[in-house]
CSV table of C-alpha atoms in Angstrom, one decimal:
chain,number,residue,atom,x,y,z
Y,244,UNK,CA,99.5,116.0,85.4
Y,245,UNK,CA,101.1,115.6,88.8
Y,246,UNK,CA,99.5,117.7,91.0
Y,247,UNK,CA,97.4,119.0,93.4
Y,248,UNK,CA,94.4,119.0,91.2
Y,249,UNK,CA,95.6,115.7,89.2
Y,250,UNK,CA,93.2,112.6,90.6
Y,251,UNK,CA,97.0,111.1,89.5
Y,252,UNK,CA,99.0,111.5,92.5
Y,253,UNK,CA,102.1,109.6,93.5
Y,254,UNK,CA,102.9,111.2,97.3
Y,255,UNK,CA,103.5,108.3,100.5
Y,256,UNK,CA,100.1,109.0,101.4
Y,257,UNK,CA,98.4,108.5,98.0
Y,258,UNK,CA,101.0,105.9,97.8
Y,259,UNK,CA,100.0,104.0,101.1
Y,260,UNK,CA,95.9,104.2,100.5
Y,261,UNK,CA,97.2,101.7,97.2
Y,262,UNK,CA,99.1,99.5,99.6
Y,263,UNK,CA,96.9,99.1,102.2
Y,264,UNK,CA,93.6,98.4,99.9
Y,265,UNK,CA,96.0,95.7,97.6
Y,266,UNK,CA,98.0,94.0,100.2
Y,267,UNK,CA,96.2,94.8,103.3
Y,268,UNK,CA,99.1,96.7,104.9
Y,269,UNK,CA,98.4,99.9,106.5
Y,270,UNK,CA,100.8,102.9,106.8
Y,271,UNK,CA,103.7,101.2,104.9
Y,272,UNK,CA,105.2,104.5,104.0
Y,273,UNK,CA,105.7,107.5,106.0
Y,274,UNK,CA,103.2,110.1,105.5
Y,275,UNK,CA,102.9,113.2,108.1
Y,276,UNK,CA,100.0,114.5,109.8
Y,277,UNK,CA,99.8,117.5,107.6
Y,278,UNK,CA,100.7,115.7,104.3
Y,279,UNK,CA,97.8,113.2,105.6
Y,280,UNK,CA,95.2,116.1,106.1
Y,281,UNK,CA,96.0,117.1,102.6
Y,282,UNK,CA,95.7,114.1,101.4
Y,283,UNK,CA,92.3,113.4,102.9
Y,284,UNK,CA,91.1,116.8,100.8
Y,285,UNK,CA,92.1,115.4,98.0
Y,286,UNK,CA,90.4,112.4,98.6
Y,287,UNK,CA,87.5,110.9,96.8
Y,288,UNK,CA,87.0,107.8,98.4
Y,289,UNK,CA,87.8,105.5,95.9
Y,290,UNK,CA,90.5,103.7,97.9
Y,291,UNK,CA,88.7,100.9,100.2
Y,292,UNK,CA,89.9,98.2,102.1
Y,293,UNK,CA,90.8,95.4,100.5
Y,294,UNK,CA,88.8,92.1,102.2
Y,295,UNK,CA,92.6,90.2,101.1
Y,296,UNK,CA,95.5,90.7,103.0
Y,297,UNK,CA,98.6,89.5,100.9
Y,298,UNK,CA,102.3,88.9,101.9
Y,299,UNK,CA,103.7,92.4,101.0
Y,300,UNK,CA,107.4,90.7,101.3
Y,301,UNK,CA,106.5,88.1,99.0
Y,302,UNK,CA,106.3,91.1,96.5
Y,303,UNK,CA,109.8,92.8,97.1
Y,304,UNK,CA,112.4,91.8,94.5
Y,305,UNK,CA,109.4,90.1,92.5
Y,306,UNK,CA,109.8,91.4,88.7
Y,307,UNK,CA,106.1,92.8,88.0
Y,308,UNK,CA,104.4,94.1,84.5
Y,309,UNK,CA,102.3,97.4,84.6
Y,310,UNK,CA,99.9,96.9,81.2
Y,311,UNK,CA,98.7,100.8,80.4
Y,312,UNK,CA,100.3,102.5,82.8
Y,313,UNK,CA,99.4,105.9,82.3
Y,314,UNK,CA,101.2,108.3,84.8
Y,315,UNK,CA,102.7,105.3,86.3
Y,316,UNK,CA,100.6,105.2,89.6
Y,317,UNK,CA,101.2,101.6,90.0
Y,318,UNK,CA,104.4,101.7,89.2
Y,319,UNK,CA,105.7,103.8,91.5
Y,320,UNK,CA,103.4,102.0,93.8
Y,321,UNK,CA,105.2,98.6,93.1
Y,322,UNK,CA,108.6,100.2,93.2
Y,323,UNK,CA,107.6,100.9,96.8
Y,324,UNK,CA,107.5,97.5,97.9
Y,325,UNK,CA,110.8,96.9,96.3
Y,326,UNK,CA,109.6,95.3,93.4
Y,327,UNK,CA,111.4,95.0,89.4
Y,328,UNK,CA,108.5,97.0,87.0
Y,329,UNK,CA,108.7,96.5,83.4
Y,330,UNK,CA,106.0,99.1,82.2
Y,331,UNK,CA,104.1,99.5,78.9
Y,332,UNK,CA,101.4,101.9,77.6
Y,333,UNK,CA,100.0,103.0,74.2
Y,334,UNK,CA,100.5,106.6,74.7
Y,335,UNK,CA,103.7,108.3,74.0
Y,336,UNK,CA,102.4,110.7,76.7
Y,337,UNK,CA,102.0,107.8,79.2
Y,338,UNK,CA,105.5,106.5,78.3
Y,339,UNK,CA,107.3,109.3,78.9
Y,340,UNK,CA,105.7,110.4,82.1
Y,341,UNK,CA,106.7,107.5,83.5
Y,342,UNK,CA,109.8,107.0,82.2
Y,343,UNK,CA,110.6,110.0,84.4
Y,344,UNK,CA,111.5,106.9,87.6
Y,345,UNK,CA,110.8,103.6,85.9
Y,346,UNK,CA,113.6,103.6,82.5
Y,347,UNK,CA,112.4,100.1,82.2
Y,348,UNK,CA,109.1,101.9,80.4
Y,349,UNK,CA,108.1,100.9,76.9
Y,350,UNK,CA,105.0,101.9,74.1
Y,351,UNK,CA,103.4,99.3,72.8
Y,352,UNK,CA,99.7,98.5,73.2
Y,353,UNK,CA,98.0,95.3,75.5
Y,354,UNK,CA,97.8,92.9,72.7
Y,355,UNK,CA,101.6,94.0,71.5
Y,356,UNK,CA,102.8,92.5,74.5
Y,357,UNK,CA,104.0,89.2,73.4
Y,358,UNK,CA,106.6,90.8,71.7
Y,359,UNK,CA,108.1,92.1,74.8
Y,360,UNK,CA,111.7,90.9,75.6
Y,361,UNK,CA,111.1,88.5,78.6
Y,362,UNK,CA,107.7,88.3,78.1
Y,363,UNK,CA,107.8,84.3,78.0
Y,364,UNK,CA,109.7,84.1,80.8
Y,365,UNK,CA,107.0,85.7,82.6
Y,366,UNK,CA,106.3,87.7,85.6
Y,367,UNK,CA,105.7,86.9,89.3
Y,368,UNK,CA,102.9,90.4,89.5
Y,369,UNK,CA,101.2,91.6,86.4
Y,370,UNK,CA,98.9,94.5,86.9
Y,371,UNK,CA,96.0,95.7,84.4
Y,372,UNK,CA,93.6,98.5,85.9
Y,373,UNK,CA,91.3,99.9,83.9
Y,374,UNK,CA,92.2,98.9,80.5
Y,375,UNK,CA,91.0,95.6,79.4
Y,376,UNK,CA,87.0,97.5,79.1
Y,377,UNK,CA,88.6,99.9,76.6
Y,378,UNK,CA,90.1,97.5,74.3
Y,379,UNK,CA,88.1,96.0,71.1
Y,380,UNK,CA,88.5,92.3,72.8
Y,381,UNK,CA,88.5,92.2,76.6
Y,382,UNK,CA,89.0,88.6,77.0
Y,383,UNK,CA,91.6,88.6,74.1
Y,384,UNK,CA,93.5,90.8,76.1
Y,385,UNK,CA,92.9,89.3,79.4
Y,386,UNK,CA,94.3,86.0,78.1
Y,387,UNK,CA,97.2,87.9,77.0
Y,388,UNK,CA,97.6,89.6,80.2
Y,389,UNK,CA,97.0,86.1,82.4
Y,390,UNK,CA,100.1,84.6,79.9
Y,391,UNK,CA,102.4,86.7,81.1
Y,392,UNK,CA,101.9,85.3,84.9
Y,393,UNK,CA,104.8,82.8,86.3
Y,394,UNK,CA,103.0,80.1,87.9
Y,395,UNK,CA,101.9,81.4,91.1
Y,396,UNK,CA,102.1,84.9,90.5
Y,397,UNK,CA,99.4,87.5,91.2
Y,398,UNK,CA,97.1,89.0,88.7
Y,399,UNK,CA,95.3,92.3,89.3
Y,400,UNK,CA,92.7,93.6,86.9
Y,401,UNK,CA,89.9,96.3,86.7
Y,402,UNK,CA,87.0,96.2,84.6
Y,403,UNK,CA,83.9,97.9,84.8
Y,404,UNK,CA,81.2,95.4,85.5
Y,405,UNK,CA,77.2,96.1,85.7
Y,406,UNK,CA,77.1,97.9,89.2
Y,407,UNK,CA,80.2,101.1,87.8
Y,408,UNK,CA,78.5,104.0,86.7
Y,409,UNK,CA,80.0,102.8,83.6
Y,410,UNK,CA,76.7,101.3,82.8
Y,411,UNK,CA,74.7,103.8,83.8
Y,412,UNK,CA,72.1,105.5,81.4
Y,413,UNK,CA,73.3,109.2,82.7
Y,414,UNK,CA,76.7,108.0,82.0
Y,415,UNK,CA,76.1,106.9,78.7
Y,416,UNK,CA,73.9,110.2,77.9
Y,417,UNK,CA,77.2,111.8,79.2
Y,418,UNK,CA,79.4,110.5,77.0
Y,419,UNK,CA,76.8,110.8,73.9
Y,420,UNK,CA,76.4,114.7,74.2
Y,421,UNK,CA,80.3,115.2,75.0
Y,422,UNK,CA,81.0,113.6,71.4
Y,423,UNK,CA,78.7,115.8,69.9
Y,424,UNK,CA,80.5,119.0,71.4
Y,425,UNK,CA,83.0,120.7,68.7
Y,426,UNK,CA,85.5,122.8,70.1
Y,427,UNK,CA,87.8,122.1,73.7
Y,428,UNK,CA,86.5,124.8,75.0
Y,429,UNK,CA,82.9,123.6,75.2
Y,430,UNK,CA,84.4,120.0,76.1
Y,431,UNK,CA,86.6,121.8,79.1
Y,432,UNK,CA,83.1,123.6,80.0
Y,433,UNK,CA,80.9,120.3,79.7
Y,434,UNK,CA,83.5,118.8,82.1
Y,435,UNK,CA,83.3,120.7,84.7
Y,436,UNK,CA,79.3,121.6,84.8
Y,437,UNK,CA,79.2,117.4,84.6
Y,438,UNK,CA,81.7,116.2,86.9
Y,439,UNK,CA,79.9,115.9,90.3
Y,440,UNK,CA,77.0,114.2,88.9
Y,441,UNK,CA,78.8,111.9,87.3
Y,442,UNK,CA,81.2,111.3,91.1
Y,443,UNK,CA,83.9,112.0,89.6
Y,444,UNK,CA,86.5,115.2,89.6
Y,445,UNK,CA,86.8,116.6,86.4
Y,446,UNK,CA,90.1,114.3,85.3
Y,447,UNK,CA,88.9,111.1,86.1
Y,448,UNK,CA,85.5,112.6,84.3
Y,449,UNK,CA,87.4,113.3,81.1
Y,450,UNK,CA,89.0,110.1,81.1
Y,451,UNK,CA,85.6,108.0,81.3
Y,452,UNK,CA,84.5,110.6,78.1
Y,453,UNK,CA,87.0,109.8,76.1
Y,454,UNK,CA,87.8,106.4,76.0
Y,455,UNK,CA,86.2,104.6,72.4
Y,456,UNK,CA,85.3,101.1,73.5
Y,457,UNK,CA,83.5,101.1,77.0
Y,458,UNK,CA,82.4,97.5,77.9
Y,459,UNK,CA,80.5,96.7,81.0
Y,460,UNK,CA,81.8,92.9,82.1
Y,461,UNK,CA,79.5,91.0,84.5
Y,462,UNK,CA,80.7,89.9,87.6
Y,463,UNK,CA,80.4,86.3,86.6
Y,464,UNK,CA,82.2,86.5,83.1
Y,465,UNK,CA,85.3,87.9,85.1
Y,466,UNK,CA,85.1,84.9,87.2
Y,467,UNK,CA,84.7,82.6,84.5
Y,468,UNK,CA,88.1,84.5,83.0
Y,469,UNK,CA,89.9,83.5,85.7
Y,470,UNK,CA,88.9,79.6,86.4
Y,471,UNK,CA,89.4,79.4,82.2
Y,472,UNK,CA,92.9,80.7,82.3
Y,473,UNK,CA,95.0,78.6,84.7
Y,474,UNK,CA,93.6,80.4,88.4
Y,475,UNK,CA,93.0,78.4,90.9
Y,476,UNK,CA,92.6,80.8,93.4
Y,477,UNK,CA,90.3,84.2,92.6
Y,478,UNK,CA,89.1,87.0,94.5
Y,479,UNK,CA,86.8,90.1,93.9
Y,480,UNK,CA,89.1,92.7,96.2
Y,481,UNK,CA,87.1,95.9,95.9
Y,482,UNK,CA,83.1,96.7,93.8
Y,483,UNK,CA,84.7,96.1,90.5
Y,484,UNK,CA,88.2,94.9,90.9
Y,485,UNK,CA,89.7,91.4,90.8
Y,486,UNK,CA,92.8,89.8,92.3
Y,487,UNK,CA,94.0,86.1,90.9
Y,488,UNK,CA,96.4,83.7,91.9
Y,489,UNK,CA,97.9,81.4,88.8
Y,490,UNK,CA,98.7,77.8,89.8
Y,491,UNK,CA,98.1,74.1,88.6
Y,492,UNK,CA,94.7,74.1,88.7
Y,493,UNK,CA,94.5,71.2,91.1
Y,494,UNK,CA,92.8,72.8,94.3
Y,495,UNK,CA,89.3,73.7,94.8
Y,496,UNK,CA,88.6,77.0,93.5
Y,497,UNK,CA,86.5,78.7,96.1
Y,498,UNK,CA,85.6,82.4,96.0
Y,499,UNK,CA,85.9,85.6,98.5
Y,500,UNK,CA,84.2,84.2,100.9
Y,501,UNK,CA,85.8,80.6,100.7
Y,502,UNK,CA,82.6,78.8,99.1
Y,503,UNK,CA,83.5,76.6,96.5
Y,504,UNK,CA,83.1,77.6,92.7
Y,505,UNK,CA,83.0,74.3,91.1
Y,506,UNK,CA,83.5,70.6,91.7
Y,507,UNK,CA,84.5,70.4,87.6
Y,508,UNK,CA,88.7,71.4,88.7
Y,509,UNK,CA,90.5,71.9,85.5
Y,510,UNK,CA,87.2,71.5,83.2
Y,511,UNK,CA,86.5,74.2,80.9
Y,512,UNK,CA,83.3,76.7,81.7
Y,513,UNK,CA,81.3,78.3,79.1
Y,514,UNK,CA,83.3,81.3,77.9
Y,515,UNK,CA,80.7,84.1,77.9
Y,516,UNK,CA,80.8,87.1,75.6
Y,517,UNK,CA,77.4,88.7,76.3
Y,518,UNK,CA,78.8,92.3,77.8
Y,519,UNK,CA,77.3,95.1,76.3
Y,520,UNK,CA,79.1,98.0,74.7
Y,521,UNK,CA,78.4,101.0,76.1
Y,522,UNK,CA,79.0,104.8,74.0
């Protein structure tokens, strides 16, 4: 689902929005004026500015993991910058839309991923957006995902935490009365009656409807992830997404704003489990 009313786009300009709120860099690929006034019509606003700016070069010729890749919007992204993309996703769907430019595409699920050739020799990039909160065991699988790092390689993860509509009641009532619904055509029909209440267009709406597990992962537990699992340096780049930097955890560990975390370096915090399910 590729097109004009797909929220999964891959064009320069959808392309250069995910550039500029990762690394920082504006207007990396070429995007004309009339492409960009599409694009802003297409545009729900979910893109915003990352507070980080990164060394985009640092990323070119780095190898980098895409965990659930779906239509393989990251990894066309990361083939951009000139990076190496090893991609994996459950669905056979997923796997062979993307397949379509990355070959290097397999099916497996997050917690499969051990069994990945070169999966111990690790990667310098390893993206997970939007699948760790659907999973049975988030931090399971966030461990997984943050052992697949290089030392000093970049983590990037999104996980609904208590401020995404995720949470919400309506949301919740949402997905209640959508599961109750019999046939696709009352689901289609639900959809689109729903979608603008719920901010979302009508694909991203589905996908928040269907998903089994939805967790809602407090700010704080992510952070405590990160300083558990070998990050010394940790930022929260947009509402409810989180960039990480894995190194010898011999530095202070200070957050967004440079305030230091802790004066315990290398000490273990209390893991934290208490997220709610949600649906």
């Amino acid at each position: 689902m590729n097109g004009p009313r797909s929220s999964v786009r891959l064009d320069n300009c959808s392309m250069n929005d995910m550039i500029a709120s990762t690394f920082g860099r504006q207007n990396f690929l070429y995007c004309n004026e009339s492409a960009r006034e599409v694009h802003e019509s297409l545009e729900r606003g979910i893109s915003q500015q990352n507070i980080v700016t990164l060394d985009i070069s640092r990323f070119m010729g780095a190898t980098a993991l895409d965990v659930g890749c779906g239509f393989g919007r990251w990894t066309a992204m990361l083939q951009h910058i000139g990076a190496k993309v090893t991609s994996v996703d459950a669905s056979p769907h997923a796997v062979i839309s993307t397949r379509r430019f990355n070959p290097d595409t397999h099916q497996m699920t997050l917690f499969e991923l051990p069994t990945l050739e070169n999966f111990e020799a690790g990667f310098d990039t390893v993206i997970c957006w939007g699948v760790l909160h659907h999973t049975h065991d988030p931090y399971k699988g966030f461990k997984i995902v943050a052992s697949a790092l290089r030392e000093g390689g970049f983590l990037f993860i999104q996980v609904y935490n208590d401020r995404a509509k995720a949470g919400f009641h309506y949301t919740q009532s949402f997905r209640t009365r959508f599961h109750q619904l019999k046939t696709i055509d009352e689901k289609v029909h639900f959809l689109r009656k729903t979608h603008r209440a719920a901010g979302a267009d009508v694909f991203d709406h589905l996908d928040g409807m269907m998903t089994f597990y939805n967790w809602v992962v407090h700010e704080q537990t992510v952070r405590t992830w990160f300083l558990n699992n070998g990050f010394a340096d940790y930022w929260k780049v947009w509402n409810y997404k989180y960039l990480g930097r894995k190194r010898a955890v011999l530095d202070p560990v200070r957050d967004d704003f440079g305030v230091l975390l802790t004066d315990n370096i290398g000490e273990s915090v209390e893991e934290g489990r208490n997220y709610p399910i949600v649906g």
